[in-house]
Coordinates of N, CA and C and ligand atoms in Angstrom, one line a residue:
X1 N 104.7 97.0 73.2 CA 104.8 96.6 74.0 C 105.4 95.0 75.0
X2 N 106.5 94.3 75.0 CA 106.2 93.2 75.6 C 107.1 92.7 76.1
X3 N 106.4 91.5 76.6 CA 106.7 90.4 78.0 C 108.4 90.0 77.7
X4 N 109.2 90.4 78.5 CA 110.5 89.9 78.5 C 110.6 88.4 79.7
X5 N 110.3 89.0 80.8 CA 110.8 87.5 82.3 C 109.8 87.5 83.5
X6 N 109.1 86.2 83.4 CA 108.3 87.2 85.1 C 109.0 87.5 86.1
X7 N 108.7 88.4 86.8 CA 109.2 89.4 87.5 C 109.1 88.5 89.2
X8 N 107.6 88.8 89.4 CA 106.9 88.4 90.4 C 105.9 88.4 90.0
X9 N 104.9 86.8 90.7 CA 103.5 85.9 91.0 C 103.1 86.6 92.2
X10 N 101.8 87.7 92.5 CA 101.6 87.6 93.7 C 100.0 87.2 93.5
X11 N 99.2 87.6 94.1 CA 98.2 86.5 94.4 C 96.6 86.4 92.9
X12 N 97.2 87.9 92.9 CA 96.0 88.5 91.9 C 96.4 89.0 90.5
X13 N 98.3 89.0 90.9 CA 98.4 89.8 89.3 C 99.7 89.2 89.4
X14 N 100.3 88.8 87.7 CA 101.2 89.1 87.8 C 103.1 90.0 86.9
X15 N 103.8 90.2 87.9 CA 103.9 91.6 87.4 C 105.2 90.6 86.3
X16 N 105.5 91.5 84.8 CA 106.4 90.9 83.8 C 107.5 92.9 83.7
X17 N 109.1 91.4 83.2 CA 109.9 92.6 83.2 C 109.7 93.5 81.3
X18 N 110.0 94.1 80.7 CA 109.5 94.4 79.4 C 111.5 94.7 79.3
X19 N 111.1 95.2 77.5 CA 112.5 95.6 77.0 C 112.3 96.6 77.9
X20 N 111.9 97.8 77.8 CA 112.3 98.4 79.5 C 112.8 98.7 80.4
X21 N 113.9 98.9 80.9 CA 113.5 98.5 82.7 C 113.3 99.7 83.0
X22 N 112.6 100.2 83.0 CA 111.6 100.5 84.0 C 110.5 101.6 83.7
X23 N 109.5 99.5 82.8 CA 109.1 99.4 82.5 C 108.6 98.2 83.5
X24 N 107.4 98.2 83.7 CA 107.0 96.5 84.2 C 105.3 96.2 83.3
X25 N 105.0 94.7 82.3 CA 104.0 94.3 82.1 C 102.9 94.9 83.9
X26 N 102.3 94.3 84.2 CA 101.0 94.0 85.0 C 99.5 93.1 84.1
X27 N 99.9 91.7 85.1 CA 98.9 90.5 84.2 C 97.7 91.0 85.4
X28 N 96.6 91.3 85.1 CA 95.3 90.4 86.5 C 94.9 89.5 85.5
X29 N 95.1 88.5 87.2 CA 95.3 87.2 86.3 C 93.2 87.1 87.2
X30 N 92.4 86.3 87.2 CA 90.7 85.8 87.9 C 91.4 85.1 89.0
X31 N 92.9 85.0 88.7 CA 92.8 84.2 90.6 C 92.0 85.3 91.4
X32 N 91.4 85.7 93.1 CA 91.1 86.0 93.8 C 91.1 85.5 94.9
X33 N 91.4 86.6 95.8 CA 92.1 85.3 97.2 C 91.2 86.5 98.1
X34 N 91.4 86.4 99.4 CA 91.1 86.1 100.4 C 91.7 85.4 101.6
X35 N 91.5 86.1 102.8 CA 92.4 85.8 104.5 C 93.6 85.2 103.8
X36 N 94.5 86.8 103.5 CA 95.8 86.5 103.6 C 95.9 84.8 102.6
X37 N 95.3 85.1 101.7 CA 95.5 84.0 100.6 C 95.0 82.4 100.8
X38 N 94.3 82.0 102.2 CA 93.9 81.2 102.6 C 92.6 80.8 101.6
X39 N 91.5 81.3 101.5 CA 90.9 80.7 100.3 C 90.7 82.3 98.8
X40 N 90.9 80.2 97.8 CA 91.0 81.1 96.5 C 90.4 80.6 95.9
X41 N 89.4 81.3 95.0 CA 88.5 81.1 93.6 C 89.9 81.9 92.0
X42 N 88.9 80.9 90.7 CA 89.4 81.8 89.7 C 87.6 82.3 89.6
X43 N 87.9 83.6 88.9 CA 86.5 83.9 88.6 C 86.5 84.9 87.6
X44 N 85.7 83.7 87.0 CA 85.8 84.3 84.8 C 85.5 85.5 84.5
X45 N 86.8 86.4 83.9 CA 85.8 87.5 83.8 C 87.2 89.3 84.5
X46 N 87.5 88.3 86.1 CA 87.6 89.0 86.7 C 89.2 89.8 86.8
X47 N 89.8 89.6 85.8 CA 91.5 89.7 85.7 C 91.1 91.2 84.0
X48 N 89.9 91.0 83.0 CA 89.4 91.5 82.4 C 88.8 93.7 83.2
X49 N 87.8 92.5 84.2 CA 87.6 94.1 84.8 C 87.7 94.6 85.2
X50 N 88.3 93.9 86.1 CA 90.2 94.4 87.2 C 90.5 95.3 86.6
X51 N 91.3 94.6 85.2 CA 92.3 96.2 84.5 C 91.7 97.3 84.0
X52 N 90.3 96.9 82.9 CA 89.7 98.2 82.9 C 89.4 99.0 83.6
X53 N 88.8 98.6 85.2 CA 88.7 98.9 85.8 C 89.9 100.4 86.8
X54 N 90.7 100.0 87.3 CA 91.9 100.2 87.4 C 92.8 101.1 86.3
X55 N 92.9 101.0 85.1 CA 93.1 101.6 84.5 C 92.1 103.2 84.3
X56 N 90.9 102.8 84.5 CA 90.1 104.1 84.5 C 90.1 104.7 85.6
X57 N 89.8 104.2 86.2 CA 90.3 105.1 88.2 C 92.0 105.9 87.9
X58 N 92.6 105.2 87.8 CA 94.1 106.1 87.3 C 94.1 107.1 87.1
X59 N 93.9 107.0 85.7 CA 92.9 108.4 85.2 C 92.4 109.4 85.5
X60 N 92.0 108.7 85.6 CA 91.4 109.4 86.9 C 91.5 110.5 87.7
X61 N 92.9 109.9 88.5 CA 93.3 110.5 89.8 C 94.6 110.5 88.9
X62 N 94.9 110.9 87.5 CA 96.0 111.4 87.0 C 95.8 113.2 86.9
X63 N 94.1 113.2 85.9 CA 93.8 113.9 86.0 C 93.7 115.5 86.9
X64 N 93.5 114.5 88.0 CA 93.3 115.2 89.5 C 94.9 116.3 89.9
X65 N 96.3 115.2 89.4 CA 96.8 115.9 89.6 C 98.2 114.4 90.0
X66 N 97.5 113.6 90.3 CA 98.1 112.4 91.6 C 99.2 111.2 90.9
X67 N 99.7 112.0 91.1 CA 101.3 110.9 89.6 C 101.0 109.6 90.4
X68 N 100.6 108.6 89.2 CA 100.5 107.5 89.0 C 101.2 106.5 88.5
X69 N 101.7 105.6 88.5 CA 102.3 104.8 87.4 C 101.5 104.5 85.7
X70 N 100.5 105.1 85.9 CA 100.3 104.0 84.4 C 100.3 104.6 83.0
X71 N 100.7 103.9 82.8 CA 101.8 104.2 81.6 C 100.6 104.0 80.2
X72 N 100.7 103.0 80.4 CA 99.4 102.3 79.0 C 98.2 101.0 78.9
X73 N 97.0 100.7 78.8 CA 95.9 99.4 78.3 C 97.1 98.6 77.3
X74 N 97.1 97.6 78.3 CA 97.9 97.2 77.2 C 96.2 96.2 76.3
X75 N 96.0 95.6 77.2 CA 95.1 94.3 76.4 C 93.8 94.1 77.3
X76 N 93.2 93.1 77.4 CA 91.7 92.8 78.0 C 92.9 93.2 80.0
X77 N 93.6 91.8 79.5 CA 94.3 91.8 81.1 C 95.0 92.7 81.5
X78 N 96.3 93.0 80.4 CA 97.6 94.1 80.8 C 97.5 95.5 80.8
X79 N 98.0 96.2 81.3 CA 98.9 96.9 81.5 C 99.7 97.8 81.3
X80 N 100.8 98.5 80.6 CA 102.0 98.7 80.7 C 101.9 100.1 82.6
X81 N 103.1 99.7 83.1 CA 103.5 100.9 84.4 C 104.4 101.6 84.8
X82 N 104.5 102.0 85.1 CA 106.3 103.0 85.5 C 106.6 101.9 86.6
X83 N 107.7 100.8 86.5 CA 108.7 100.1 87.7 C 109.0 100.6 89.1
X84 N 108.2 100.2 90.2 CA 108.5 101.9 91.2 C 108.9 100.5 92.1
X85 N 110.1 101.2 92.8 CA 110.9 100.7 94.6 C 109.5 100.1 95.8
X86 N 108.8 100.0 95.2 CA 107.3 99.8 96.0 C 107.6 100.1 97.5
X87 N 107.4 100.0 98.3 CA 107.7 101.4 99.5 C 106.7 99.8 100.3
X88 N 107.4 99.0 101.0 CA 106.0 98.0 102.0 C 104.6 98.0 102.8
X89 N 104.1 99.0 103.1 CA 103.7 99.4 103.2 C 101.7 99.5 103.0
X90 N 101.0 99.2 103.1 CA 99.7 99.6 102.7 C 98.7 100.6 103.4
X91 N 98.2 102.0 103.3 CA 98.2 103.3 103.2 C 96.1 102.9 103.1
X92 N 95.7 102.9 104.4 CA 94.3 102.8 104.0 C 93.2 104.3 104.8
X93 N 92.2 104.1 103.7 CA 91.6 105.4 104.7 C 90.0 104.9 105.0
X94 N 89.5 105.1 106.5 CA 88.0 104.4 106.6 C 88.1 106.0 106.8
X95 N 86.6 105.9 105.3 CA 85.1 106.7 105.6 C 83.8 106.1 106.5
X96 N 83.2 104.6 106.5 CA 83.0 104.8 107.4 C 83.5 103.0 108.1
X97 N 83.3 102.7 109.3 CA 84.4 101.3 109.4 C 83.3 100.6 109.5
X98 N 84.3 99.1 108.5 CA 83.9 97.7 108.2 C 85.5 97.6 108.6
X99 N 85.8 95.9 108.2 CA 86.5 95.1 108.0 C 87.4 94.7 109.7
X100 N 87.9 94.7 109.7 CA 89.2 95.1 110.4 C 89.3 96.1 111.4
X101 N 88.7 96.7 111.1 CA 88.7 98.2 112.5 C 87.3 97.5 113.3
X102 N 86.5 97.0 112.9 CA 85.0 96.9 113.5 C 85.9 95.3 114.7
X103 N 86.6 95.3 114.4 CA 87.0 93.6 114.9 C 87.5 94.2 116.3
X104 N 88.3 95.1 115.5 CA 90.0 95.9 116.9 C 89.2 96.7 117.4
X105 N 88.2 97.4 117.7 CA 88.4 98.4 118.6 C 86.2 98.3 119.0
X106 N 86.2 96.8 117.8 CA 84.9 97.1 118.8 C 83.9 96.9 118.6
X107 N 84.2 98.7 117.4 CA 83.2 99.9 117.0 C 81.8 98.8 115.9
X108 N 80.7 99.1 115.5 CA 79.6 99.2 115.4 C 80.2 99.1 112.7
X109 N 80.2 97.9 112.2 CA 79.4 98.3 111.2 C 78.8 99.5 110.2
X110 N 79.4 100.2 109.9 CA 78.4 101.7 109.2 C 78.3 102.8 110.3
X111 N 79.1 102.4 110.8 CA 79.9 103.5 112.2 C 80.3 104.8 111.1
X112 N 80.0 105.8 110.9 CA 80.1 106.8 109.6 C 81.8 107.8 110.7
X113 N 83.2 107.3 110.3 CA 84.1 108.1 110.3 C 84.0 109.7 110.0
X114 N 84.1 110.6 110.9 CA 83.9 112.1 110.6 C 84.8 112.3 112.2
X115 N 86.7 112.9 110.9 CA 86.9 112.6 110.1 C 87.3 111.6 110.0
X116 N 87.7 111.2 108.2 CA 88.1 109.5 107.9 C 89.2 109.3 109.0
X117 N 89.7 108.2 109.0 CA 91.2 108.1 109.6 C 91.7 107.3 108.7
X118 N 93.1 107.6 109.3 CA 94.0 106.2 108.3 C 94.9 105.8 108.6
X119 N 95.8 104.5 108.7 CA 96.1 103.6 108.8 C 97.0 103.0 108.2
X120 N 97.9 102.7 108.8 CA 99.0 102.0 108.1 C 98.9 99.9 108.0
X121 N 99.5 99.5 106.8 CA 99.4 98.5 107.7 C 100.8 97.8 106.8
X122 N 101.7 96.7 107.4 CA 103.0 95.8 107.3 C 102.6 95.0 105.8
X123 N 103.2 95.2 105.4 CA 103.2 94.7 103.8 C 103.8 93.0 104.0
X124 N 102.6 91.7 104.6 CA 103.6 90.5 105.0 C 102.7 89.9 105.0
X125 N 102.4 88.8 104.0 CA 101.0 87.9 104.2 C 101.3 86.9 105.9
X126 N 102.2 86.2 105.9 CA 102.9 85.5 106.9 C 102.7 86.0 107.9
X127 N 102.9 86.7 108.5 CA 102.6 88.0 109.8 C 100.9 88.8 110.4
X128 N 100.6 87.9 108.6 CA 98.2 88.6 108.2 C 99.0 90.8 108.6
X129 N 99.3 91.1 107.1 CA 99.4 91.8 107.4 C 99.6 94.1 108.5
X130 N 100.5 93.4 110.1 CA 100.1 93.7 111.1 C 100.2 95.5 111.0
X131 N 99.5 95.7 111.5 CA 99.6 97.4 111.2 C 100.7 98.0 112.2
X132 N 99.8 98.6 111.3 CA 102.0 99.5 112.4 C 102.0 101.3 112.1
X133 N 103.1 101.7 113.1 CA 102.8 103.5 112.8 C 103.9 103.9 112.3
X134 N 104.2 105.4 112.4 CA 104.9 105.7 111.2 C 106.3 105.1 112.0
X135 N 106.8 105.9 113.1 CA 107.8 104.6 113.7 C 108.2 104.3 114.0
X136 N 107.6 102.8 113.4 CA 107.5 101.7 112.6 C 108.4 101.9 111.3
X137 N 107.8 102.3 110.4 CA 108.1 102.4 108.9 C 109.2 103.5 108.6
X138 N 110.0 104.4 109.8 CA 110.9 105.1 110.6 C 112.1 104.7 110.4
X139 N 111.9 102.9 111.7 CA 113.1 103.0 112.0 C 113.1 101.2 111.8
X140 N 112.3 101.3 110.6 CA 113.3 99.8 110.2 C 113.4 100.6 108.6
X141 N 113.1 101.6 108.3 CA 113.6 102.4 107.3 C 113.3 101.6 106.1
X142 N 111.4 102.1 106.8 CA 110.8 101.2 104.8 C 110.8 102.3 104.0
X143 N 110.3 103.5 104.7 CA 110.6 104.9 104.0 C 111.1 106.1 104.5
X144 N 111.2 107.1 104.3 CA 111.8 108.3 104.7 C 110.3 109.6 105.1
X145 N 111.1 109.9 105.8 CA 109.5 110.9 106.5 C 108.5 112.1 106.1
X146 N 110.4 112.3 104.5 CA 109.3 113.2 103.5 C 108.0 111.6 102.8
X147 N 109.2 110.6 102.2 CA 108.2 110.1 101.7 C 106.3 109.3 102.4
X148 N 107.1 109.2 103.3 CA 106.0 109.4 104.8 C 104.7 110.6 104.8
X149 N 105.2 111.4 105.1 CA 104.1 112.6 104.6 C 103.5 112.6 103.5
X150 N 104.0 112.0 102.4 CA 103.4 112.3 100.5 C 103.2 110.7 100.5
X151 N 102.4 110.4 101.3 CA 101.9 109.6 101.2 C 100.2 108.8 101.5
X152 N 100.5 109.6 103.2 CA 99.4 110.2 103.5 C 98.6 111.4 102.8
X153 N 99.7 112.4 102.7 CA 98.4 113.6 102.0 C 98.1 113.1 100.4
X154 N 98.6 112.5 99.7 CA 98.2 111.8 98.2 C 96.7 110.9 99.0
X155 N 97.1 109.2 99.6 CA 95.9 109.0 100.3 C 94.6 110.0 100.5
X156 N 94.5 110.8 101.3 CA 93.4 111.5 101.6 C 93.2 111.9 99.8
X157 N 94.3 113.0 99.1 CA 93.6 113.1 97.8 C 92.6 112.3 97.4
X158 N 92.7 111.1 96.7 CA 92.7 110.3 96.4 C 90.8 109.9 97.4
X159 N 91.5 110.9 97.8 CA 89.3 110.2 98.9 C 89.2 111.6 98.4
X160 N 89.1 112.1 98.4 CA 88.8 113.3 98.4 C 88.6 113.2 96.2
X161 N 89.3 112.8 95.0 CA 88.2 112.6 93.5 C 88.1 111.3 93.7
X162 N 87.8 110.4 95.0 CA 87.0 109.0 94.6 C 85.2 108.4 94.7
X163 N 85.6 109.9 96.5 CA 84.1 109.7 97.1 C 83.1 110.3 96.2
X164 N 83.3 111.1 95.4 CA 83.1 112.3 94.9 C 82.6 111.5 93.4
X165 N 82.9 110.6 93.2 CA 83.3 109.7 91.7 C 82.3 108.4 92.1
X166 N 82.6 108.4 93.8 CA 80.8 107.1 93.8 C 79.9 107.6 94.0
X167 N 80.5 108.6 95.0 CA 78.7 109.2 95.2 C 77.4 109.8 94.1
X168 N 78.7 109.5 93.4 CA 77.7 110.3 91.9 C 77.5 109.1 91.5
X169 N 77.9 108.4 91.4 CA 77.2 107.1 90.1 C 77.2 106.0 91.7
X170 N 76.4 106.3 92.9 CA 75.1 105.6 94.5 C 75.8 105.2 94.3
X171 N 77.0 105.1 95.3 CA 77.9 104.5 96.4 C 78.5 104.7 97.0
X172 N 78.9 104.2 97.9 CA 79.8 105.5 99.3 C 81.0 104.7 98.8
X173 N 81.5 104.8 98.9 CA 83.0 104.2 99.3 C 83.6 104.3 100.9
X174 N 84.1 103.1 101.6 CA 84.1 103.3 101.9 C 85.4 102.6 103.2
X175 N 86.0 102.5 101.9 CA 87.1 102.0 102.1 C 88.6 101.7 101.6
X176 N 89.9 102.3 102.0 CA 91.0 102.0 100.6 C 92.0 101.2 101.1
X177 N 92.6 100.5 100.0 CA 93.9 100.7 100.8 C 94.6 100.7 99.5
X178 N 95.8 101.5 99.1 CA 96.7 102.5 98.4 C 98.7 101.8 98.7
X179 N 98.9 101.4 96.9 CA 100.6 101.2 97.6 C 100.8 102.0 96.6
X180 N 102.0 102.1 97.4 CA 102.6 104.0 96.5 C 104.4 103.1 96.5
X181 N 104.6 103.8 95.4 CA 106.9 103.1 96.1 C 107.1 104.6 94.9
X182 N 108.0 104.5 94.7 CA 109.5 106.3 94.4 C 109.5 106.0 92.6
X183 N 109.8 106.1 92.0 CA 110.2 106.7 91.1 C 110.3 107.1 89.6
X184 N 112.3 107.9 90.6 CA 113.4 108.7 90.4 C 113.1 109.9 91.1
X185 N 112.5 109.2 92.7 CA 112.8 109.5 94.0 C 112.2 110.7 94.0
X186 N 110.8 110.7 93.6 CA 109.3 111.1 92.8 C 108.5 110.0 94.0
X187 N 107.2 110.0 94.7 CA 106.2 108.8 95.3 C 104.9 109.0 94.4
X188 N 104.8 107.8 94.2 CA 103.8 107.2 92.3 C 102.8 106.2 92.6
X189 N 101.5 106.7 92.4 CA 100.3 105.6 93.2 C 100.8 104.0 92.3
X190 N 101.1 103.0 92.9 CA 101.7 102.2 92.1 C 99.9 100.4 91.9
X191 N 100.4 99.4 92.7 CA 98.9 98.4 91.9 C 98.2 98.4 91.8
X192 N 96.8 98.5 92.3 CA 95.5 98.8 91.9 C 94.7 99.6 93.0
X193 N 93.7 99.9 91.9 CA 92.6 100.7 92.4 C 91.6 99.8 91.6
X194 N 90.8 98.6 93.0 CA 89.6 97.8 92.2 C 88.7 97.5 93.9
X195 N 87.5 97.2 92.6 CA 86.8 96.7 94.2 C 87.1 95.4 94.8
X196 N 89.0 94.8 93.7 CA 88.9 94.2 95.3 C 89.7 94.6 96.4
X197 N 90.2 95.9 96.4 CA 91.1 96.6 97.0 C 90.5 97.8 97.9
X198 N 88.8 98.1 97.8 CA 88.0 98.5 98.7 C 86.5 98.0 98.8
X199 N 86.0 99.0 100.0 CA 84.5 98.3 100.0 C 84.2 100.0 99.2
X200 N 82.5 99.0 98.6 CA 81.7 100.3 98.2 C 80.3 99.3 98.3
X201 N 79.4 100.5 98.3 CA 78.2 100.5 99.2 C 77.4 100.9 98.5
X202 N 76.4 99.9 98.4 CA 75.4 100.8 97.7 C 73.8 102.3 98.7
X203 N 74.5 103.4 97.5 CA 74.0 104.8 98.5 C 73.1 103.9 99.5
X204 N 71.4 103.3 98.8 CA 70.1 103.4 98.8 C 70.4 101.9 99.7
X205 N 70.6 101.0 98.9 CA 70.9 100.1 99.7 C 71.5 98.9 100.4
X206 N 72.3 99.7 100.8 CA 74.3 99.2 101.2 C 74.4 97.9 101.5
X207 N 73.5 97.3 100.4 CA 74.0 96.5 99.2 C 75.6 96.7 99.2
X208 N 77.1 95.4 99.6 CA 78.1 95.5 99.4 C 78.0 95.1 97.8
X209 N 79.6 96.1 96.9 CA 80.2 95.3 96.1 C 81.0 95.6 96.0
X210 N 82.0 95.3 97.0 CA 83.0 95.1 96.8 C 83.6 93.5 97.3
X211 N 84.8 93.2 97.4 CA 85.4 92.2 97.2 C 85.1 90.8 98.5
X212 N 84.0 92.5 99.6 CA 83.0 91.1 100.9 C 82.5 90.3 100.2
X213 N 81.6 90.4 98.9 CA 80.7 89.4 98.6 C 81.9 88.3 98.2
X214 N 83.1 88.2 97.4 CA 84.0 87.2 97.7 C 84.2 86.1 99.2
X215 N 85.3 87.5 100.3 CA 84.8 86.8 101.5 C 83.4 86.1 102.3
X216 N 82.1 86.7 102.2 CA 81.6 86.3 103.2 C 80.8 85.5 101.8
X217 N 81.1 85.1 101.0 CA 80.1 84.0 100.1 C 79.6 84.4 99.9
X218 N 78.9 85.6 99.5 CA 77.2 87.0 98.8 C 77.2 86.0 97.5
X219 N 78.0 85.8 96.8 CA 77.9 85.1 95.2 C 77.8 86.5 94.4
X220 N 77.8 86.1 92.9 CA 77.8 87.7 91.7 C 78.5 87.8 92.3
X221 N 80.3 88.0 92.8 CA 81.8 88.5 92.5 C 81.5 89.7 91.1
X222 N 82.0 89.0 90.0 CA 82.1 89.7 90.0 C 80.7 90.5 89.0
X223 N 80.4 89.5 88.6 CA 78.8 90.6 88.1 C 78.2 91.8 88.6
X224 N 78.6 92.2 90.3 CA 78.5 93.4 90.5 C 79.8 94.2 91.0
X225 N 80.4 93.8 90.2 CA 82.3 94.9 90.1 C 82.3 94.4 88.7
X226 N 81.3 94.4 87.9 CA 80.4 94.4 86.2 C 79.5 96.0 86.4
X227 N 78.4 96.0 87.5 CA 77.8 97.1 87.7 C 78.0 98.6 88.5
X228 N 79.7 98.6 89.1 CA 79.9 98.8 89.8 C 80.6 100.4 87.9
X229 N 81.6 99.1 87.5 CA 81.8 99.7 86.2 C 81.3 100.6 85.1
X230 N 79.3 100.0 85.3 CA 78.7 100.6 84.7 C 78.7 102.0 84.8
X231 N 78.3 101.6 86.3 CA 77.0 103.1 87.9 C 78.7 104.2 86.7
X232 N 79.7 103.5 87.1 CA 80.1 104.8 86.3 C 80.8 105.2 85.4
X233 N 80.6 104.4 84.2 CA 80.6 104.9 82.8 C 82.3 103.8 82.5
X234 N 82.7 103.1 83.6 CA 84.2 102.5 82.2 C 83.6 101.7 81.3
X235 N 84.2 101.1 80.4 CA 83.7 100.6 78.8 C 85.3 99.3 79.1
X236 N 83.5 98.4 79.1 CA 84.2 96.6 79.1 C 84.7 96.5 78.2
X237 N 83.9 96.6 76.9 CA 83.5 96.3 75.8 C 85.0 95.9 75.3
Ligands
ADP1 P1 100.2 90.6 96.4 O1 101.8 91.4 96.4 O2 99.4 90.9 97.6 O3 99.6 89.1 96.0 P2 100.1 90.9 93.6 O4 98.8 90.0 93.1 O5 98.4 92.6 93.2 O6 99.9 90.9 95.4 O7 100.9 91.9 92.9 C1 101.3 92.5 92.8 C2 102.9 93.2 92.9 O8 103.4 94.3 92.1 C3 102.9 93.5 94.6 O9 103.9 92.8 95.3 C4 102.5 95.4 94.3 O10 104.0 95.9 95.3 C5 103.9 95.1 93.1 N1 103.3 96.5 92.5 C6 102.4 97.2 91.7 N2 102.4 97.6 91.3 C7 103.8 97.9 90.6 C8 105.0 99.1 90.0 N3 103.9 99.2 88.9 N4 105.8 98.6 90.5 C9 107.2 97.9 90.8 N5 105.2 96.6 90.9 C10 104.3 96.8 91.3
UDP2 N1 92.5 95.9 101.8 C1 93.4 95.5 100.8 N2 94.5 94.0 100.8 C2 95.1 93.8 102.1 C3 94.0 94.2 103.5 C4 92.8 95.9 103.3 O1 92.7 96.0 99.5 O2 95.7 93.4 102.3 C5 91.9 96.5 101.9 C6 90.1 95.1 102.2 O3 89.7 95.0 100.3 C7 89.7 97.2 102.3 C8 90.5 98.1 102.9 O4 91.9 97.5 102.3 O5 88.8 98.0 101.7 C9 90.8 98.3 104.6 O6 90.4 96.0 105.1 P1 91.2 96.0 106.3 O7 92.0 96.3 107.3 O8 89.2 96.4 107.3 O9 91.7 94.5 106.3 P2 90.1 93.1 106.1 O10 88.5 92.8 107.0 O11 89.0 93.4 105.0 O12 91.1 91.7 106.3

């Protein structure tokens, strides 16, 4: 499948139309951004690592019965996906407190959250992705009741699958963000699941193995993503 026209250039990926009006090509660029796009850097190999990582994870999720955008890996840094009608909210599950929840609620980083907690955020950089609740989503018409329920159900199902997957590879899945969209009326997982959109800590040392390395200037960002991929058995060749 060939790229036709650029549809959207995001902070980390470029989206292209194809000859098939129901399929898109996602190009994973090396651009890495944080703080709503205020800190941006090019990191060698990141597009390739994230594209292959995302393909590996979405394949695991499909195998577990979670509907995703997944169609095919096209090249090192491009994937063919279903064109979803994206719902403009981010679904976040947290198993351990880190990031914004520590600042909002004044809790210590590392506090175990049992049961895991769930939050919705509006996807809007200009407003700094504010937290919203289900009433906002309904009142502003961002999604219907049954789609909200399905996004929550699938986000928790992803947790069941991935917590175990990362645990068996020596990592703690601290938190993650998912984006969903509609395809022929069905909610499907879109966008990406990579170390750019989740937090992963080494089980023994609690070293950060995700985008916090970039946010906090800890260095070895892509090398650490590659380490995560190697531990899971993702083929980066
Ligand atoms: P951002 O928009 O946050 O800067 P990206 O650089 O990752 O993020 O851009 C990718 C864009 O493509 C996002 O707006 C995302 O919602 C959208 N997108 C991801 N997957 C799909 C899909 N399968 N169908 C339609 N749009 C998608
Ligand atoms: N996240 C993301 N994109 C966003 C906001 C958050 O991928 O626009 C991810 C982030 O990497 C983390 C989780 O969602 O894994 C929770 O993020 P948090 O609310 O703690 O915000 P942060 O402090 O990371 O900005």
